[in-house]
């Protein structure tokens, strides 16, 4: 019986709140707080309609540590579950330290004025969390999150050493919009327009943005899709924690239509993150662009098709070569039927709920700041099968 304070009422926040409400023996009380409280209230209304369960809502500017400290003191939660934006990570970690509450998020900190996402800022909190006997779990979404757990599970049960890792994220769904992003447009576009980066023989190798691609034949009828090499944050921790790793890469599928729009937006300066003068005010073009694009949470009823996210791992077991593919397929329509959201929010929100559940049940609970692959993957893998993200493992020749 625990109380959770969820921060952020976007696409992912809605799924987390719904999924926590489904597991009421663990999450007996749920408080949903965000900048725009009407979004929290709308989600609370949906949850009451769907599951006949009441959750509480609150208004919060999570950039303001003092305001967050006051809310945490009045709510008195066992855990703060951060599904706001990466910009809020450090402020929320500070508030957790000040009030003695455990912390979980799904994306690593990114300074608003620098499109650079790294764990270094959050890893610096390790000593302070350990000394206060508190836990912070970083990156409990799908990628990062489940992908890290897939690797830990493969390392534990199937390999002596994993030598090559390819994380492949395919969204084979279609929302019918000319251009829209499946999660927060600002964070999404900042990530995709960065140079690619992969890890080889102990070093990072940089590539021009979206300049490398491959075709991958996805299972269960999804078929071949073009995937582009990108840098993704789980690579930073996995290269430290997987034994014998020689190469690690991350790939994501994009349609030609999506890339053509992105190229035009970049060319005309709409993806810039530096302030410009507009009618006597400073505005950031990417934030303006976000304001005119569809909200990810509005894509739920429109999106059809499936996602397929997984890890291909090559390595050795008992001196023999082995290649394994572990993946999940998630249907946009089924996710919408269950919780009113498309599969990108669903595949992030379910693992956030599972990470929180394992922390509250003390199955994953150690003082300090942790990445997902540092814990026993078995209870997480079991929970994925039970809570809507079943996975498959196949040996490839
Ligand atoms: P949305 O933009 O839909 O939602 C973000 C929410 O955070 C909004 O409700 C927003 O409020 C709120 N928020 C923003 N700033 C503040 C603030 N200062 N104080 C309080 N609330 C604030 O994003 P998503 O739901 O799509 O994504 C949520 C998080 O999940 C992001 O960090 C994203 O990077 C991460 N993510 C992780 C994935 C993974 O697999 N690991 C995959 C997809 C997303 P308002 O409504 O007022 O704007």
mmCIF file of C-alpha atoms in Angstrom, residues 32-331:
data_model
loop_
_atom_site.group_PDB
_atom_site.id
_atom_site.type_symbol
_atom_site.label_atom_id
_atom_site.label_comp_id
_atom_site.label_asym_id
_atom_site.label_seq_id
_atom_site.Cartn_x
_atom_site.Cartn_y
_atom_site.Cartn_z
ATOM 1 C CA UNK A 32 -1.024 13.520 -10.508
ATOM 2 C CA UNK A 33 0.629 16.963 -10.634
ATOM 3 C CA UNK A 34 1.624 19.082 -13.608
ATOM 4 C CA UNK A 35 2.015 22.627 -14.890
ATOM 5 C CA UNK A 36 -1.499 22.678 -16.409
ATOM 6 C CA UNK A 37 -3.805 21.233 -13.795
ATOM 7 C CA UNK A 38 -6.756 20.943 -16.215
ATOM 8 C CA UNK A 39 -4.804 18.191 -18.051
ATOM 9 C CA UNK A 40 -4.423 16.319 -14.738
ATOM 10 C CA UNK A 41 -8.139 16.703 -14.059
ATOM 11 C CA UNK A 42 -9.031 15.383 -17.526
ATOM 12 C CA UNK A 43 -6.848 12.296 -16.958
ATOM 13 C CA UNK A 44 -8.361 11.806 -13.487
ATOM 14 C CA UNK A 45 -11.833 11.925 -15.095
ATOM 15 C CA UNK A 46 -10.848 9.268 -17.657
ATOM 16 C CA UNK A 47 -9.455 6.995 -14.947
ATOM 17 C CA UNK A 48 -12.605 7.295 -12.885
ATOM 18 C CA UNK A 49 -14.710 6.468 -15.950
ATOM 19 C CA UNK A 50 -12.560 3.508 -17.007
ATOM 20 C CA UNK A 51 -11.616 1.933 -13.673
ATOM 21 C CA UNK A 52 -13.964 3.553 -11.156
ATOM 22 C CA UNK A 53 -10.920 4.749 -9.218
ATOM 23 C CA UNK A 54 -10.370 8.254 -7.857
ATOM 24 C CA UNK A 55 -6.979 9.926 -8.097
ATOM 25 C CA UNK A 56 -6.007 13.363 -6.758
ATOM 26 C CA UNK A 57 -4.564 16.193 -8.857
ATOM 27 C CA UNK A 58 -2.387 19.234 -8.150
ATOM 28 C CA UNK A 59 -0.815 22.159 -9.965
ATOM 29 C CA UNK A 60 2.988 22.213 -9.962
ATOM 30 C CA UNK A 61 5.818 24.046 -11.666
ATOM 31 C CA UNK A 62 8.480 21.368 -11.284
ATOM 32 C CA UNK A 63 11.263 23.776 -12.256
ATOM 33 C CA UNK A 64 10.638 25.434 -8.904
ATOM 34 C CA UNK A 65 12.311 23.265 -6.250
ATOM 35 C CA UNK A 66 10.682 25.053 -3.306
ATOM 36 C CA UNK A 67 7.192 24.649 -4.780
ATOM 37 C CA UNK A 68 7.890 20.947 -5.357
ATOM 38 C CA UNK A 69 9.231 20.507 -1.822
ATOM 39 C CA UNK A 70 6.006 22.017 -0.460
ATOM 40 C CA UNK A 71 3.833 19.765 -2.606
ATOM 41 C CA UNK A 72 5.840 16.672 -1.617
ATOM 42 C CA UNK A 73 5.494 17.613 2.062
ATOM 43 C CA UNK A 74 1.748 18.028 1.776
ATOM 44 C CA UNK A 75 1.234 14.845 -0.288
ATOM 45 C CA UNK A 76 3.803 12.733 1.614
ATOM 46 C CA UNK A 77 4.370 10.190 -1.196
ATOM 47 C CA UNK A 78 6.587 7.079 -1.070
ATOM 48 C CA UNK A 79 7.918 7.831 -4.560
ATOM 49 C CA UNK A 80 8.078 10.686 -7.057
ATOM 50 C CA UNK A 81 7.573 9.415 -10.608
ATOM 51 C CA UNK A 82 8.834 12.023 -13.073
ATOM 52 C CA UNK A 83 7.222 11.969 -16.512
ATOM 53 C CA UNK A 84 7.475 15.706 -17.115
ATOM 54 C CA UNK A 85 10.302 16.776 -19.423
ATOM 55 C CA UNK A 86 14.038 16.019 -19.120
ATOM 56 C CA UNK A 87 14.599 19.685 -18.137
ATOM 57 C CA UNK A 88 12.892 19.014 -14.788
ATOM 58 C CA UNK A 89 15.018 15.998 -13.758
ATOM 59 C CA UNK A 90 17.571 17.791 -11.590
ATOM 60 C CA UNK A 91 15.047 20.078 -9.886
ATOM 61 C CA UNK A 92 12.891 17.054 -9.019
ATOM 62 C CA UNK A 93 15.910 15.098 -7.741
ATOM 63 C CA UNK A 94 16.793 18.075 -5.520
ATOM 64 C CA UNK A 95 13.245 18.177 -4.151
ATOM 65 C CA UNK A 96 13.369 14.413 -3.445
ATOM 66 C CA UNK A 97 16.653 14.812 -1.557
ATOM 67 C CA UNK A 98 15.229 17.704 0.461
ATOM 68 C CA UNK A 99 12.161 15.701 1.481
ATOM 69 C CA UNK A 100 13.624 12.174 1.724
ATOM 70 C CA UNK A 101 11.610 10.538 -1.082
ATOM 71 C CA UNK A 102 12.693 8.027 -3.762
ATOM 72 C CA UNK A 103 12.770 9.148 -7.418
ATOM 73 C CA UNK A 104 12.189 7.596 -10.864
ATOM 74 C CA UNK A 105 12.273 9.042 -14.404
ATOM 75 C CA UNK A 106 12.190 7.954 -18.047
ATOM 76 C CA UNK A 107 14.647 10.320 -19.768
ATOM 77 C CA UNK A 108 18.004 11.775 -18.782
ATOM 78 C CA UNK A 109 18.625 15.411 -17.979
ATOM 79 C CA UNK A 110 19.064 17.829 -20.826
ATOM 80 C CA UNK A 111 19.949 21.520 -20.284
ATOM 81 C CA UNK A 112 17.269 23.627 -22.052
ATOM 82 C CA UNK A 113 19.841 25.786 -23.865
ATOM 83 C CA UNK A 114 22.077 22.904 -24.967
ATOM 84 C CA UNK A 115 20.772 19.975 -27.021
ATOM 85 C CA UNK A 116 22.947 17.517 -25.159
ATOM 86 C CA UNK A 117 21.617 14.622 -23.159
ATOM 87 C CA UNK A 118 24.003 12.812 -20.868
ATOM 88 C CA UNK A 119 23.789 10.928 -17.577
ATOM 89 C CA UNK A 120 26.706 12.828 -16.101
ATOM 90 C CA UNK A 121 24.523 15.447 -14.383
ATOM 91 C CA UNK A 122 22.327 12.822 -12.741
ATOM 92 C CA UNK A 123 25.163 10.413 -11.920
ATOM 93 C CA UNK A 124 26.710 13.263 -9.916
ATOM 94 C CA UNK A 125 23.804 12.830 -7.466
ATOM 95 C CA UNK A 126 24.894 9.254 -6.611
ATOM 96 C CA UNK A 127 26.704 10.106 -3.354
ATOM 97 C CA UNK A 128 23.934 12.395 -2.073
ATOM 98 C CA UNK A 129 21.206 9.800 -2.702
ATOM 99 C CA UNK A 130 23.324 7.020 -1.153
ATOM 100 C CA UNK A 131 24.138 9.066 1.925
ATOM 101 C CA UNK A 132 20.444 9.853 2.471
ATOM 102 C CA UNK A 133 19.531 6.193 1.970
ATOM 103 C CA UNK A 134 17.354 7.141 -1.016
ATOM 104 C CA UNK A 135 17.051 5.564 -4.441
ATOM 105 C CA UNK A 136 16.866 7.181 -7.882
ATOM 106 C CA UNK A 137 16.051 4.925 -10.843
ATOM 107 C CA UNK A 138 16.964 6.513 -14.182
ATOM 108 C CA UNK A 139 15.385 5.805 -17.559
ATOM 109 C CA UNK A 140 12.482 3.470 -16.737
ATOM 110 C CA UNK A 141 10.695 3.869 -20.088
ATOM 111 C CA UNK A 142 11.041 1.598 -23.136
ATOM 112 C CA UNK A 143 14.207 2.955 -24.692
ATOM 113 C CA UNK A 144 15.887 3.683 -22.351
ATOM 114 C CA UNK A 145 14.335 1.250 -19.935
ATOM 115 C CA UNK A 146 13.067 -2.047 -21.285
ATOM 116 C CA UNK A 147 15.951 -2.160 -23.779
ATOM 117 C CA UNK A 148 18.413 -2.012 -20.840
ATOM 118 C CA UNK A 149 16.470 -4.780 -19.066
ATOM 119 C CA UNK A 150 16.456 -6.952 -22.243
ATOM 120 C CA UNK A 151 20.275 -6.642 -22.289
ATOM 121 C CA UNK A 152 20.623 -7.477 -18.586
ATOM 122 C CA UNK A 153 18.327 -10.498 -19.004
ATOM 123 C CA UNK A 154 20.272 -11.750 -22.036
ATOM 124 C CA UNK A 155 23.537 -11.297 -20.174
ATOM 125 C CA UNK A 156 22.186 -13.157 -17.143
ATOM 126 C CA UNK A 157 20.560 -16.117 -18.931
ATOM 127 C CA UNK A 158 21.971 -16.455 -22.443
ATOM 128 C CA UNK A 159 25.526 -15.160 -22.873
ATOM 129 C CA UNK A 160 28.950 -15.399 -21.312
ATOM 130 C CA UNK A 161 29.774 -12.217 -23.188
ATOM 131 C CA UNK A 162 27.727 -9.924 -25.449
ATOM 132 C CA UNK A 163 30.025 -8.524 -28.138
ATOM 133 C CA UNK A 164 27.653 -6.592 -30.413
ATOM 134 C CA UNK A 165 24.420 -4.831 -29.541
ATOM 135 C CA UNK A 166 21.951 -3.224 -31.938
ATOM 136 C CA UNK A 167 18.884 -1.632 -30.345
ATOM 137 C CA UNK A 168 16.260 -1.235 -33.063
ATOM 138 C CA UNK A 169 13.175 0.914 -32.566
ATOM 139 C CA UNK A 170 10.475 0.591 -35.221
ATOM 140 C CA UNK A 171 7.246 2.514 -35.237
ATOM 141 C CA UNK A 172 5.289 0.850 -38.009
ATOM 142 C CA UNK A 173 2.207 2.860 -37.085
ATOM 143 C CA UNK A 174 0.575 5.703 -38.969
ATOM 144 C CA UNK A 175 -1.331 8.647 -37.467
ATOM 145 C CA UNK A 176 -2.399 10.058 -40.828
ATOM 146 C CA UNK A 177 -0.982 13.534 -40.059
ATOM 147 C CA UNK A 178 1.408 15.214 -42.500
ATOM 148 C CA UNK A 179 3.901 15.728 -39.671
ATOM 149 C CA UNK A 180 3.588 14.970 -35.946
ATOM 150 C CA UNK A 181 5.859 13.508 -33.300
ATOM 151 C CA UNK A 182 4.820 10.623 -31.071
ATOM 152 C CA UNK A 183 6.240 12.138 -27.911
ATOM 153 C CA UNK A 184 7.031 15.706 -26.877
ATOM 154 C CA UNK A 185 7.925 17.435 -30.196
ATOM 155 C CA UNK A 186 10.630 19.645 -28.693
ATOM 156 C CA UNK A 187 12.491 16.761 -27.031
ATOM 157 C CA UNK A 188 11.945 14.490 -30.046
ATOM 158 C CA UNK A 189 13.266 16.954 -32.643
ATOM 159 C CA UNK A 190 16.243 17.961 -30.482
ATOM 160 C CA UNK A 191 17.176 14.273 -30.252
ATOM 161 C CA UNK A 192 16.791 13.439 -33.926
ATOM 162 C CA UNK A 193 18.694 16.429 -35.283
ATOM 163 C CA UNK A 194 21.793 15.583 -33.193
ATOM 164 C CA UNK A 195 24.809 13.862 -34.771
ATOM 165 C CA UNK A 196 24.627 10.060 -34.586
ATOM 166 C CA UNK A 197 27.042 8.294 -32.262
ATOM 167 C CA UNK A 198 27.889 4.652 -31.658
ATOM 168 C CA UNK A 199 30.417 2.822 -29.541
ATOM 169 C CA UNK A 200 33.162 0.674 -31.059
ATOM 170 C CA UNK A 201 36.215 -0.879 -29.389
ATOM 171 C CA UNK A 202 36.022 1.415 -26.380
ATOM 172 C CA UNK A 203 35.473 4.668 -28.274
ATOM 173 C CA UNK A 204 32.556 6.800 -29.420
ATOM 174 C CA UNK A 205 32.349 7.280 -33.185
ATOM 175 C CA UNK A 206 30.325 10.278 -34.411
ATOM 176 C CA UNK A 207 28.305 10.315 -37.659
ATOM 177 C CA UNK A 208 26.393 13.122 -39.403
ATOM 178 C CA UNK A 209 22.731 13.290 -38.310
ATOM 179 C CA UNK A 210 20.686 10.474 -39.923
ATOM 180 C CA UNK A 211 23.469 9.763 -42.420
ATOM 181 C CA UNK A 212 23.702 6.007 -41.801
ATOM 182 C CA UNK A 213 20.837 3.654 -42.503
ATOM 183 C CA UNK A 214 20.083 -0.045 -42.875
ATOM 184 C CA UNK A 215 17.081 -2.124 -43.830
ATOM 185 C CA UNK A 216 15.804 -4.432 -41.118
ATOM 186 C CA UNK A 217 13.187 -7.118 -41.680
ATOM 187 C CA UNK A 218 10.912 -6.870 -38.649
ATOM 188 C CA UNK A 219 9.012 -9.971 -37.418
ATOM 189 C CA UNK A 220 5.324 -10.914 -37.310
ATOM 190 C CA UNK A 221 4.370 -9.392 -40.627
ATOM 191 C CA UNK A 222 5.799 -5.898 -40.077
ATOM 192 C CA UNK A 223 8.432 -6.563 -42.748
ATOM 193 C CA UNK A 224 11.441 -4.579 -43.962
ATOM 194 C CA UNK A 225 11.847 -0.932 -42.881
ATOM 195 C CA UNK A 226 14.620 1.598 -43.217
ATOM 196 C CA UNK A 227 16.294 2.379 -39.883
ATOM 197 C CA UNK A 228 18.658 5.264 -39.154
ATOM 198 C CA UNK A 229 21.588 5.270 -36.766
ATOM 199 C CA UNK A 230 21.150 7.720 -33.888
ATOM 200 C CA UNK A 231 22.701 8.356 -30.533
ATOM 201 C CA UNK A 232 20.456 7.223 -27.716
ATOM 202 C CA UNK A 233 21.031 7.627 -24.016
ATOM 203 C CA UNK A 234 20.921 3.970 -22.913
ATOM 204 C CA UNK A 235 24.139 3.358 -24.862
ATOM 205 C CA UNK A 236 26.007 5.518 -22.328
ATOM 206 C CA UNK A 237 25.215 3.241 -19.379
ATOM 207 C CA UNK A 238 25.085 -0.082 -21.253
ATOM 208 C CA UNK A 239 28.670 0.234 -22.503
ATOM 209 C CA UNK A 240 29.725 0.436 -18.849
ATOM 210 C CA UNK A 241 27.662 -2.493 -17.640
ATOM 211 C CA UNK A 242 27.703 -5.176 -20.386
ATOM 212 C CA UNK A 243 30.608 -7.609 -20.176
ATOM 213 C CA UNK A 244 32.906 -7.870 -23.197
ATOM 214 C CA UNK A 245 30.970 -5.404 -25.360
ATOM 215 C CA UNK A 246 32.841 -4.393 -28.513
ATOM 216 C CA UNK A 247 30.166 -2.450 -30.416
ATOM 217 C CA UNK A 248 26.848 -0.814 -29.463
ATOM 218 C CA UNK A 249 24.481 1.033 -31.805
ATOM 219 C CA UNK A 250 20.931 2.395 -31.783
ATOM 220 C CA UNK A 251 18.613 2.538 -34.799
ATOM 221 C CA UNK A 252 15.187 4.083 -35.365
ATOM 222 C CA UNK A 253 12.778 3.892 -38.312
ATOM 223 C CA UNK A 254 11.507 7.084 -39.944
ATOM 224 C CA UNK A 255 9.267 7.467 -42.977
ATOM 225 C CA UNK A 256 10.473 9.507 -45.965
ATOM 226 C CA UNK A 257 7.568 11.880 -45.340
ATOM 227 C CA UNK A 258 8.719 12.536 -41.762
ATOM 228 C CA UNK A 259 12.337 13.102 -42.839
ATOM 229 C CA UNK A 260 11.350 15.426 -45.706
ATOM 230 C CA UNK A 261 9.329 17.629 -43.355
ATOM 231 C CA UNK A 262 12.136 17.612 -40.803
ATOM 232 C CA UNK A 263 14.690 18.635 -43.426
ATOM 233 C CA UNK A 264 12.550 21.593 -44.539
ATOM 234 C CA UNK A 265 11.935 22.681 -40.932
ATOM 235 C CA UNK A 266 15.673 22.509 -40.251
ATOM 236 C CA UNK A 267 16.568 24.365 -43.440
ATOM 237 C CA UNK A 268 14.261 27.265 -42.611
ATOM 238 C CA UNK A 269 15.480 27.542 -39.011
ATOM 239 C CA UNK A 270 12.375 26.232 -37.249
ATOM 240 C CA UNK A 271 14.327 23.622 -35.223
ATOM 241 C CA UNK A 272 16.721 26.212 -33.713
ATOM 242 C CA UNK A 273 16.909 26.276 -29.905
ATOM 243 C CA UNK A 274 18.589 29.686 -29.544
ATOM 244 C CA UNK A 275 16.300 32.664 -28.816
ATOM 245 C CA UNK A 276 15.385 35.021 -31.689
ATOM 246 C CA UNK A 277 13.650 38.423 -31.660
ATOM 247 C CA UNK A 278 10.023 38.274 -32.740
ATOM 248 C CA UNK A 279 7.809 41.364 -32.509
ATOM 249 C CA UNK A 280 9.811 42.731 -29.595
ATOM 250 C CA UNK A 281 9.939 39.428 -27.729
ATOM 251 C CA UNK A 282 12.474 36.616 -27.516
ATOM 252 C CA UNK A 283 11.128 33.304 -28.746
ATOM 253 C CA UNK A 284 12.750 29.944 -29.411
ATOM 254 C CA UNK A 285 11.759 28.703 -32.876
ATOM 255 C CA UNK A 286 11.524 25.030 -31.800
ATOM 256 C CA UNK A 287 9.176 25.950 -28.933
ATOM 257 C CA UNK A 288 7.011 27.907 -31.371
ATOM 258 C CA UNK A 289 7.000 24.895 -33.699
ATOM 259 C CA UNK A 290 5.915 22.665 -30.799
ATOM 260 C CA UNK A 291 2.980 24.988 -30.160
ATOM 261 C CA UNK A 292 1.634 24.502 -33.700
ATOM 262 C CA UNK A 293 2.226 20.741 -33.984
ATOM 263 C CA UNK A 294 -0.347 18.204 -32.769
ATOM 264 C CA UNK A 295 0.026 17.228 -29.101
ATOM 265 C CA UNK A 296 1.299 13.635 -28.862
ATOM 266 C CA UNK A 297 -1.603 12.839 -26.533
ATOM 267 C CA UNK A 298 -4.044 13.826 -29.331
ATOM 268 C CA UNK A 299 -2.692 11.094 -31.638
ATOM 269 C CA UNK A 300 -4.229 8.221 -29.668
ATOM 270 C CA UNK A 301 -7.476 7.842 -31.618
ATOM 271 C CA UNK A 302 -5.727 8.474 -34.959
ATOM 272 C CA UNK A 303 -2.832 6.038 -34.822
ATOM 273 C CA UNK A 304 -3.080 2.598 -36.413
ATOM 274 C CA UNK A 305 -0.477 -0.161 -36.657
ATOM 275 C CA UNK A 306 2.212 -1.496 -34.339
ATOM 276 C CA UNK A 307 5.566 -0.680 -32.774
ATOM 277 C CA UNK A 308 8.386 -3.233 -32.589
ATOM 278 C CA UNK A 309 11.292 -2.352 -30.304
ATOM 279 C CA UNK A 310 14.030 -4.794 -29.459
ATOM 280 C CA UNK A 311 17.685 -5.700 -29.079
ATOM 281 C CA UNK A 312 19.793 -7.854 -31.410
ATOM 282 C CA UNK A 313 22.773 -9.225 -29.503
ATOM 283 C CA UNK A 314 25.714 -11.219 -30.786
ATOM 284 C CA UNK A 315 28.105 -12.893 -28.396
ATOM 285 C CA UNK A 316 29.359 -16.171 -27.028
ATOM 286 C CA UNK A 317 27.930 -18.857 -24.785
ATOM 287 C CA UNK A 318 30.048 -21.893 -23.812
ATOM 288 C CA UNK A 319 32.593 -20.867 -26.467
ATOM 289 C CA UNK A 320 29.956 -20.911 -29.238
ATOM 290 C CA UNK A 321 28.752 -17.912 -31.234
ATOM 291 C CA UNK A 322 25.157 -16.908 -30.505
ATOM 292 C CA UNK A 323 22.788 -14.242 -31.851
ATOM 293 C CA UNK A 324 19.604 -13.382 -29.985
ATOM 294 C CA UNK A 325 16.745 -10.999 -30.759
ATOM 295 C CA UNK A 326 14.455 -9.930 -27.912
ATOM 296 C CA UNK A 327 11.534 -7.699 -28.817
ATOM 297 C CA UNK A 328 8.097 -6.426 -27.962
ATOM 298 C CA UNK A 329 5.347 -5.644 -30.432
ATOM 299 C CA UNK A 330 2.707 -3.192 -29.252
ATOM 300 C CA UNK A 331 -0.488 -2.276 -31.093
#
